[in-house]
mmCIF file of C-alpha atoms and ligand atoms in Angstrom:
data_model
loop_
_atom_site.group_PDB
_atom_site.id
_atom_site.type_symbol
_atom_site.label_atom_id
_atom_site.label_comp_id
_atom_site.label_asym_id
_atom_site.label_seq_id
_atom_site.Cartn_x
_atom_site.Cartn_y
_atom_site.Cartn_z
ATOM 1 C CA MET U 1251 11.558 -80.518 110.944
ATOM 2 C CA ASP U 1252 12.410 -84.174 111.566
ATOM 3 C CA LEU U 1253 15.270 -84.978 109.216
ATOM 4 C CA GLY U 1254 14.583 -88.716 109.305
ATOM 5 C CA LEU U 1255 18.149 -89.550 110.356
ATOM 6 C CA ASP U 1256 17.147 -91.618 113.388
ATOM 7 C CA GLY U 1257 19.145 -94.881 113.422
ATOM 8 C CA LYS U 1258 21.127 -94.023 110.292
ATOM 9 C CA VAL U 1259 24.881 -94.685 110.371
ATOM 10 C CA ILE U 1260 27.071 -91.817 109.194
ATOM 11 C CA LEU U 1261 30.887 -91.807 108.798
ATOM 12 C CA VAL U 1262 32.615 -88.448 109.302
ATOM 13 C CA THR U 1263 36.324 -87.908 108.646
ATOM 14 C CA GLY U 1264 37.935 -85.169 110.721
ATOM 15 C CA GLY U 1265 35.119 -85.461 113.248
ATOM 16 C CA SER U 1266 37.158 -84.439 116.281
ATOM 17 C CA ASP U 1267 37.249 -80.680 115.735
ATOM 18 C CA GLY U 1268 35.712 -77.742 113.930
ATOM 19 C CA LEU U 1269 33.068 -78.390 111.323
ATOM 20 C CA GLY U 1270 33.248 -82.170 111.579
ATOM 21 C CA ARG U 1271 32.788 -82.088 115.357
ATOM 22 C CA ALA U 1272 29.778 -79.772 115.039
ATOM 23 C CA LEU U 1273 28.249 -82.074 112.440
ATOM 24 C CA CYS U 1274 28.742 -85.167 114.624
ATOM 25 C CA GLY U 1275 26.868 -83.362 117.417
ATOM 26 C CA ARG U 1276 24.027 -82.426 115.087
ATOM 27 C CA LEU U 1277 23.778 -86.007 113.804
ATOM 28 C CA VAL U 1278 23.651 -87.380 117.351
ATOM 29 C CA GLU U 1279 20.884 -84.895 118.177
ATOM 30 C CA GLU U 1280 18.979 -86.308 115.192
ATOM 31 C CA GLY U 1281 19.373 -89.867 116.499
ATOM 32 C CA ALA U 1282 21.966 -90.957 113.962
ATOM 33 C CA ARG U 1283 24.809 -93.309 114.911
ATOM 34 C CA VAL U 1284 28.187 -91.819 114.079
ATOM 35 C CA ALA U 1285 31.652 -93.178 113.288
ATOM 36 C CA LEU U 1286 34.281 -90.459 113.360
ATOM 37 C CA CYS U 1287 37.998 -90.511 112.663
ATOM 38 C CA ALA U 1288 40.981 -88.198 113.076
ATOM 39 C CA ARG U 1289 44.716 -88.559 113.781
ATOM 40 C CA ASP U 1290 45.088 -87.079 117.270
ATOM 41 C CA GLY U 1291 43.740 -89.794 119.586
ATOM 42 C CA ASP U 1292 43.350 -87.562 122.643
ATOM 43 C CA ARG U 1293 41.263 -84.967 120.852
ATOM 44 C CA LEU U 1294 39.267 -87.676 119.106
ATOM 45 C CA ARG U 1295 38.461 -89.485 122.360
ATOM 46 C CA GLU U 1296 37.488 -86.164 123.956
ATOM 47 C CA ALA U 1297 35.087 -85.471 121.085
ATOM 48 C CA ALA U 1298 33.636 -88.985 121.319
ATOM 49 C CA ARG U 1299 33.156 -88.590 125.084
ATOM 50 C CA GLY U 1300 31.209 -85.393 124.477
ATOM 51 C CA LEU U 1301 29.030 -87.084 121.873
ATOM 52 C CA ARG U 1302 28.315 -90.052 124.165
ATOM 53 C CA ALA U 1303 27.395 -87.604 126.935
ATOM 54 C CA MET U 1304 24.738 -86.326 124.521
ATOM 55 C CA GLY U 1305 23.401 -89.900 124.304
ATOM 56 C CA GLY U 1306 25.146 -90.729 121.053
ATOM 57 C CA ASP U 1307 25.995 -94.236 119.851
ATOM 58 C CA VAL U 1308 29.458 -93.371 118.611
ATOM 59 C CA LEU U 1309 32.544 -95.162 117.275
ATOM 60 C CA ASP U 1310 35.850 -93.278 117.311
ATOM 61 C CA VAL U 1311 38.716 -94.615 115.194
ATOM 62 C CA VAL U 1312 42.177 -93.079 115.157
ATOM 63 C CA ALA U 1313 42.899 -92.897 111.446
ATOM 64 C CA ASP U 1314 44.821 -90.771 108.965
ATOM 65 C CA VAL U 1315 42.847 -90.407 105.736
ATOM 66 C CA THR U 1316 46.110 -90.359 103.767
ATOM 67 C CA GLU U 1317 46.811 -93.945 104.914
ATOM 68 C CA PRO U 1318 44.858 -96.549 102.889
ATOM 69 C CA ALA U 1319 45.133 -99.152 105.669
ATOM 70 C CA ASP U 1320 43.649 -96.682 108.184
ATOM 71 C CA LEU U 1321 40.684 -96.083 105.902
ATOM 72 C CA GLU U 1322 40.057 -99.818 105.614
ATOM 73 C CA ARG U 1323 40.180 -100.098 109.412
ATOM 74 C CA PHE U 1324 37.721 -97.200 109.711
ATOM 75 C CA VAL U 1325 35.167 -98.809 107.387
ATOM 76 C CA THR U 1326 35.634 -102.336 108.764
ATOM 77 C CA GLY U 1327 35.233 -100.966 112.275
ATOM 78 C CA ALA U 1328 32.038 -99.126 111.400
ATOM 79 C CA MET U 1329 30.530 -102.155 109.648
ATOM 80 C CA GLY U 1330 31.529 -104.400 112.560
ATOM 81 C CA ARG U 1331 29.977 -102.072 115.094
ATOM 82 C CA PHE U 1332 26.846 -100.900 113.276
ATOM 83 C CA GLY U 1333 26.323 -103.430 110.454
ATOM 84 C CA ARG U 1334 25.390 -100.770 107.906
ATOM 85 C CA ILE U 1335 26.472 -97.435 106.456
ATOM 86 C CA ASP U 1336 24.010 -94.788 105.296
ATOM 87 C CA GLY U 1337 26.234 -91.779 104.822
ATOM 88 C CA LEU U 1338 29.808 -90.593 104.372
ATOM 89 C CA VAL U 1339 31.204 -87.109 104.943
ATOM 90 C CA ASN U 1340 34.668 -86.491 103.481
ATOM 91 C CA ASN U 1341 35.561 -83.563 105.723
ATOM 92 C CA ALA U 1342 39.159 -83.975 106.931
ATOM 93 C CA GLY U 1343 41.382 -81.212 105.623
ATOM 94 C CA ARG U 1344 43.385 -78.089 106.336
ATOM 95 C CA SER U 1345 44.297 -74.923 104.499
ATOM 96 C CA ALA U 1346 47.333 -74.937 102.197
ATOM 97 C CA ALA U 1347 47.736 -71.858 100.049
ATOM 98 C CA LYS U 1348 50.807 -70.701 98.130
ATOM 99 C CA ARG U 1349 51.667 -69.139 94.835
ATOM 100 C CA VAL U 1350 52.347 -71.790 92.187
ATOM 101 C CA GLY U 1351 55.893 -70.548 91.674
ATOM 102 C CA ASP U 1352 56.679 -70.967 95.354
ATOM 103 C CA SER U 1353 55.176 -74.447 95.705
ATOM 104 C CA THR U 1354 57.054 -77.738 95.814
ATOM 105 C CA ASP U 1355 56.121 -81.212 94.612
ATOM 106 C CA ALA U 1356 55.724 -82.155 98.275
ATOM 107 C CA ASP U 1357 53.107 -79.396 98.762
ATOM 108 C CA TRP U 1358 51.062 -80.811 95.897
ATOM 109 C CA ASP U 1359 51.524 -84.450 96.912
ATOM 110 C CA ASP U 1360 50.478 -83.720 100.508
ATOM 111 C CA ASP U 1361 47.410 -81.716 99.590
ATOM 112 C CA LEU U 1362 46.139 -84.116 96.951
ATOM 113 C CA ALA U 1363 46.738 -87.090 99.268
ATOM 114 C CA LEU U 1364 44.748 -85.453 102.052
ATOM 115 C CA LYS U 1365 41.887 -83.858 100.177
ATOM 116 C CA LEU U 1366 41.485 -85.887 96.998
ATOM 117 C CA TYR U 1367 42.969 -89.376 97.237
ATOM 118 C CA GLY U 1368 41.691 -89.827 100.793
ATOM 119 C CA ALA U 1369 38.141 -89.019 99.661
ATOM 120 C CA ILE U 1370 38.414 -91.226 96.574
ATOM 121 C CA ARG U 1371 39.729 -94.214 98.534
ATOM 122 C CA LEU U 1372 37.201 -93.912 101.322
ATOM 123 C CA THR U 1373 34.353 -93.485 98.856
ATOM 124 C CA ARG U 1374 35.414 -96.662 97.018
ATOM 125 C CA LEU U 1375 35.461 -98.578 100.296
ATOM 126 C CA VAL U 1376 32.067 -97.301 101.420
ATOM 127 C CA LEU U 1377 30.130 -97.480 98.141
ATOM 128 C CA PRO U 1378 29.376 -101.226 98.312
ATOM 129 C CA TYR U 1379 27.867 -100.776 101.776
ATOM 130 C CA LEU U 1380 26.032 -97.498 101.276
ATOM 131 C CA ALA U 1381 22.366 -98.097 101.736
ATOM 132 C CA THR U 1382 20.709 -98.163 98.350
ATOM 133 C CA ASN U 1383 17.775 -95.777 98.057
ATOM 134 C CA GLY U 1384 18.900 -93.485 100.802
ATOM 135 C CA GLY U 1385 22.682 -93.487 100.945
ATOM 136 C CA ALA U 1386 24.378 -90.113 100.758
ATOM 137 C CA ILE U 1387 27.888 -88.703 100.407
ATOM 138 C CA VAL U 1388 28.836 -85.126 101.278
ATOM 139 C CA ASN U 1389 32.231 -83.803 100.200
ATOM 140 C CA VAL U 1390 33.384 -80.771 102.179
ATOM 141 C CA LEU U 1391 35.238 -78.425 99.827
ATOM 142 C CA ALA U 1392 35.938 -74.690 99.623
ATOM 143 C CA ILE U 1393 34.647 -71.786 97.537
ATOM 144 C CA GLY U 1394 38.067 -71.618 95.899
ATOM 145 C CA ALA U 1395 37.049 -74.727 93.931
ATOM 146 C CA LYS U 1396 34.974 -72.459 91.674
ATOM 147 C CA ALA U 1397 36.836 -69.188 92.174
ATOM 148 C CA PRO U 1398 40.556 -69.857 92.594
ATOM 149 C CA GLY U 1399 42.524 -66.741 93.478
ATOM 150 C CA ALA U 1400 46.211 -65.895 93.296
ATOM 151 C CA GLY U 1401 48.205 -67.651 96.004
ATOM 152 C CA SER U 1402 45.457 -70.205 96.655
ATOM 153 C CA THR U 1403 47.037 -73.432 95.406
ATOM 154 C CA PRO U 1404 47.302 -76.326 95.893
ATOM 155 C CA THR U 1405 44.057 -76.176 97.907
ATOM 156 C CA THR U 1406 41.905 -74.662 95.187
ATOM 157 C CA VAL U 1407 43.117 -77.234 92.667
ATOM 158 C CA SER U 1408 42.431 -80.129 95.061
ATOM 159 C CA ARG U 1409 38.998 -78.643 95.739
ATOM 160 C CA ALA U 1410 38.185 -78.205 92.046
ATOM 161 C CA ALA U 1411 39.057 -81.875 91.606
ATOM 162 C CA GLY U 1412 36.751 -82.681 94.526
ATOM 163 C CA LEU U 1413 33.979 -80.820 92.762
ATOM 164 C CA ALA U 1414 34.467 -82.853 89.581
ATOM 165 C CA LEU U 1415 34.644 -86.035 91.654
ATOM 166 C CA SER U 1416 31.331 -85.187 93.349
ATOM 167 C CA LYS U 1417 29.553 -84.553 90.054
ATOM 168 C CA ALA U 1418 30.911 -87.631 88.281
ATOM 169 C CA LEU U 1419 30.108 -89.847 91.260
ATOM 170 C CA SER U 1420 26.568 -88.471 91.520
ATOM 171 C CA LYS U 1421 25.960 -89.730 87.997
ATOM 172 C CA GLU U 1422 27.535 -93.139 88.667
ATOM 173 C CA ALA U 1423 25.849 -93.763 92.019
ATOM 174 C CA GLY U 1424 22.481 -92.146 91.311
ATOM 175 C CA PRO U 1425 20.999 -95.265 89.675
ATOM 176 C CA ASP U 1426 21.642 -97.094 92.994
ATOM 177 C CA GLY U 1427 19.716 -94.414 94.871
ATOM 178 C CA ILE U 1428 22.889 -92.890 96.310
ATOM 179 C CA ARG U 1429 23.113 -89.099 96.371
ATOM 180 C CA VAL U 1430 26.397 -87.162 96.208
ATOM 181 C CA ASN U 1431 26.710 -83.470 97.024
ATOM 182 C CA ALA U 1432 29.430 -80.960 97.882
ATOM 183 C CA ILE U 1433 29.525 -78.062 100.303
ATOM 184 C CA LEU U 1434 31.750 -75.139 99.345
ATOM 185 C CA ILE U 1435 32.919 -73.409 102.504
ATOM 186 C CA GLY U 1436 33.902 -69.750 102.697
ATOM 187 C CA LEU U 1437 35.141 -68.781 106.168
ATOM 188 C CA VAL U 1438 33.567 -70.630 109.085
ATOM 189 C CA GLU U 1439 34.538 -70.657 112.781
ATOM 190 C CA SER U 1440 36.457 -73.836 113.592
ATOM 191 C CA GLY U 1441 39.390 -75.355 115.419
ATOM 192 C CA GLN U 1442 41.888 -74.372 112.740
ATOM 193 C CA TRP U 1443 41.140 -70.658 113.279
ATOM 194 C CA GLY U 1444 41.223 -71.085 117.054
ATOM 195 C CA ARG U 1445 44.698 -72.632 116.786
ATOM 196 C CA ARG U 1446 45.861 -69.916 114.406
ATOM 197 C CA ALA U 1447 44.678 -67.201 116.823
ATOM 198 C CA ALA U 1448 46.371 -68.927 119.767
ATOM 199 C CA GLN U 1449 49.655 -69.225 117.855
ATOM 200 C CA SER U 1450 49.705 -65.483 117.226
ATOM 201 C CA GLY U 1451 48.514 -64.656 120.751
ATOM 202 C CA ARG U 1452 45.335 -63.135 119.377
ATOM 203 C CA ASP U 1453 41.739 -63.358 120.620
ATOM 204 C CA VAL U 1454 39.842 -65.636 118.241
ATOM 205 C CA GLU U 1455 36.800 -63.338 118.143
ATOM 206 C CA ASP U 1456 39.066 -60.480 117.011
ATOM 207 C CA LEU U 1457 40.435 -62.749 114.296
ATOM 208 C CA TYR U 1458 36.916 -63.603 113.065
ATOM 209 C CA THR U 1459 35.959 -59.915 113.013
ATOM 210 C CA ALA U 1460 39.110 -59.055 111.060
ATOM 211 C CA MET U 1461 38.547 -61.930 108.599
ATOM 212 C CA ALA U 1462 34.995 -60.786 107.895
ATOM 213 C CA ARG U 1463 36.082 -57.160 107.477
ATOM 214 C CA ASP U 1464 39.164 -57.887 105.342
ATOM 215 C CA THR U 1465 37.334 -60.213 102.963
ATOM 216 C CA ALA U 1466 34.168 -58.047 102.933
ATOM 217 C CA ILE U 1467 31.771 -60.926 103.573
ATOM 218 C CA PRO U 1468 28.375 -59.522 102.514
ATOM 219 C CA LEU U 1469 26.608 -60.894 105.614
ATOM 220 C CA GLY U 1470 29.237 -59.139 107.717
ATOM 221 C CA ARG U 1471 30.539 -62.097 109.718
ATOM 222 C CA VAL U 1472 32.215 -65.471 109.349
ATOM 223 C CA GLY U 1473 29.953 -68.517 109.534
ATOM 224 C CA ARG U 1474 29.321 -70.706 112.568
ATOM 225 C CA ALA U 1475 30.095 -74.418 112.684
ATOM 226 C CA ASP U 1476 26.476 -75.173 113.597
ATOM 227 C CA GLU U 1477 25.380 -73.484 110.361
ATOM 228 C CA PHE U 1478 27.584 -75.944 108.479
ATOM 229 C CA ALA U 1479 26.213 -78.813 110.573
ATOM 230 C CA ASP U 1480 22.610 -77.920 109.705
ATOM 231 C CA LEU U 1481 23.349 -77.889 105.973
ATOM 232 C CA ALA U 1482 25.409 -81.097 105.988
ATOM 233 C CA ALA U 1483 22.841 -82.948 108.116
ATOM 234 C CA TYR U 1484 20.101 -81.889 105.710
ATOM 235 C CA LEU U 1485 22.061 -83.077 102.656
ATOM 236 C CA LEU U 1486 22.688 -86.437 104.359
ATOM 237 C CA SER U 1487 19.029 -86.843 105.270
ATOM 238 C CA PRO U 1488 16.068 -88.275 103.374
ATOM 239 C CA ARG U 1489 14.653 -84.717 103.422
ATOM 240 C CA ALA U 1490 17.153 -83.986 100.627
ATOM 241 C CA SER U 1491 15.977 -87.049 98.672
ATOM 242 C CA TYR U 1492 15.978 -85.261 95.289
ATOM 243 C CA VAL U 1493 19.172 -83.243 95.826
ATOM 244 C CA SER U 1494 22.193 -84.806 94.108
ATOM 245 C CA GLY U 1495 25.139 -83.590 92.074
ATOM 246 C CA ALA U 1496 24.818 -80.178 93.742
ATOM 247 C CA ALA U 1497 27.506 -77.894 95.147
ATOM 248 C CA VAL U 1498 26.015 -75.743 97.888
ATOM 249 C CA THR U 1499 27.929 -72.627 98.888
ATOM 250 C CA LEU U 1500 28.115 -71.775 102.601
ATOM 251 C CA ASP U 1501 29.922 -68.439 102.674
ATOM 252 C CA GLY U 1502 27.624 -65.565 103.687
ATOM 253 C CA GLY U 1503 27.716 -64.343 100.076
ATOM 254 C CA LEU U 1504 31.515 -64.099 99.906
ATOM 255 C CA SER U 1505 32.225 -65.882 96.629
ATOM 256 C CA ASP U 1506 31.697 -64.187 93.262
ATOM 257 C CA ALA U 1507 30.936 -67.575 91.690
ATOM 258 C CA LEU U 1508 27.375 -68.890 91.567
HETATM 259 N N1 NAP N 1294 36.681 -73.484 108.490
HETATM 260 C C1 NAP N 1294 36.867 -72.875 107.329
HETATM 261 O O1 NAP N 1294 36.829 -71.625 107.240
HETATM 262 C C2 NAP N 1294 37.102 -73.689 106.079
HETATM 263 C C3 NAP N 1294 37.216 -73.027 104.842
HETATM 264 C C4 NAP N 1294 37.361 -73.772 103.677
HETATM 265 C C5 NAP N 1294 37.399 -75.167 103.743
HETATM 266 N N2 NAP N 1294 37.311 -75.785 104.961
HETATM 267 C C6 NAP N 1294 37.393 -77.260 104.982
HETATM 268 O O2 NAP N 1294 36.459 -77.793 105.894
HETATM 269 C C7 NAP N 1294 36.987 -79.000 106.453
HETATM 270 C C8 NAP N 1294 36.949 -78.918 107.974
HETATM 271 O O3 NAP N 1294 37.813 -77.854 108.360
HETATM 272 P P1 NAP N 1294 37.804 -77.205 109.807
HETATM 273 O O4 NAP N 1294 37.905 -75.754 109.610
HETATM 274 O O5 NAP N 1294 36.707 -77.765 110.640
HETATM 275 O O6 NAP N 1294 39.248 -77.729 110.316
HETATM 276 P P2 NAP N 1294 39.729 -78.135 111.800
HETATM 277 O O7 NAP N 1294 38.993 -77.366 112.814
HETATM 278 O O8 NAP N 1294 41.219 -78.010 111.735
HETATM 279 O O9 NAP N 1294 39.340 -79.684 111.893
HETATM 280 C C9 NAP N 1294 39.927 -80.577 110.988
HETATM 281 C C10 NAP N 1294 39.598 -81.996 111.372
HETATM 282 O O10 NAP N 1294 40.177 -82.871 110.385
HETATM 283 C C11 NAP N 1294 41.057 -83.787 111.057
HETATM 284 N N3 NAP N 1294 42.130 -84.146 110.154
HETATM 285 C C12 NAP N 1294 43.058 -83.336 109.590
HETATM 286 N N4 NAP N 1294 43.899 -84.062 108.828
HETATM 287 C C13 NAP N 1294 43.489 -85.342 108.912
HETATM 288 C C14 NAP N 1294 43.956 -86.556 108.351
HETATM 289 N N5 NAP N 1294 45.040 -86.605 107.548
HETATM 290 N N6 NAP N 1294 43.293 -87.694 108.633
HETATM 291 C C15 NAP N 1294 42.209 -87.676 109.441
HETATM 292 N N7 NAP N 1294 41.714 -86.564 110.001
HETATM 293 C C16 NAP N 1294 42.362 -85.405 109.732
HETATM 294 C C17 NAP N 1294 41.494 -83.038 112.312
HETATM 295 O O11 NAP N 1294 41.950 -83.918 113.339
HETATM 296 P P3 NAP N 1294 43.505 -84.358 113.456
HETATM 297 O O12 NAP N 1294 44.332 -83.127 113.213
HETATM 298 O O13 NAP N 1294 43.631 -84.912 114.855
HETATM 299 O O14 NAP N 1294 43.723 -85.405 112.424
HETATM 300 C C18 NAP N 1294 40.174 -82.389 112.719
HETATM 301 O O15 NAP N 1294 39.318 -83.330 113.311
HETATM 302 C C19 NAP N 1294 38.424 -79.145 105.904
HETATM 303 O O16 NAP N 1294 38.417 -79.998 104.793
HETATM 304 C C20 NAP N 1294 38.764 -77.726 105.489
HETATM 305 O O17 NAP N 1294 39.746 -77.657 104.485
HETATM 306 C C21 NAP N 1294 37.156 -75.085 106.120
#
């Protein structure tokens, strides 16, 4: 199926690793032009090199989504290079899970700055440029947004806020032909798990097998980054032209919430 993304310009935060990196590759395969950002310049440049080797027209910008000035530089750079923006993926993030009683103000400030304020600020910057009748925003969240468990904050609270943000924005931006959707991730193979395995001297495949077994994922395995990329690329594409205000779960059946 041709997704109709050829020539579209898509901004992806956290595009240098894991899910974001897989999505950038999928978008390049579809002929989209991609602007990606992350903090670690070496890893970002490496990702951009790989995408260019695939034939991609790619802009890499070292930027921290918690820094408003970095976000402005990211958007200005993308507009300067490509002259238009068709899609935004608020993907940058990391896990942060504690019991409320053990958490500090700094834990909450950090998580909300990364996962909520970063997405709000970047969305505000991009909205005026988003192509009307075809623009799309995808917010990458987690299943905990709908089913927060014990010891899961502040992430689940930030993600629940992201869910509300996605819905409210879909209603505000819909009349301009801009669609807004969320993806709720369960457990999906990515750089963060690879790093966690390396830190504990464990084989990453063993970790994935243990994660699937311990959480009893109905499909019996953790997800693959390319499975995320397929879903996100679809939601960004004109093929999803009547899908807005939706939260799509990508978790192999793990969550109890619909
Ligand atoms: N994989 C899962 O099982 C899972 C589950 C639930 C939710 N998620 C969510 O899915 C998204 C992608 O996660 P992932 O698993 O692909 O993680 P990952 O492999 O660790 O990749 C995270 C990406 O985000 C970037 N990033 C992190 N903090 C950033 C910041 N402040 N500013 C700009 N870029 C930043 C990282 O680059 P730098 O470190 O160089 O900045 C990297 O490119 C995250 O929002 C995560 O919370 C993932």
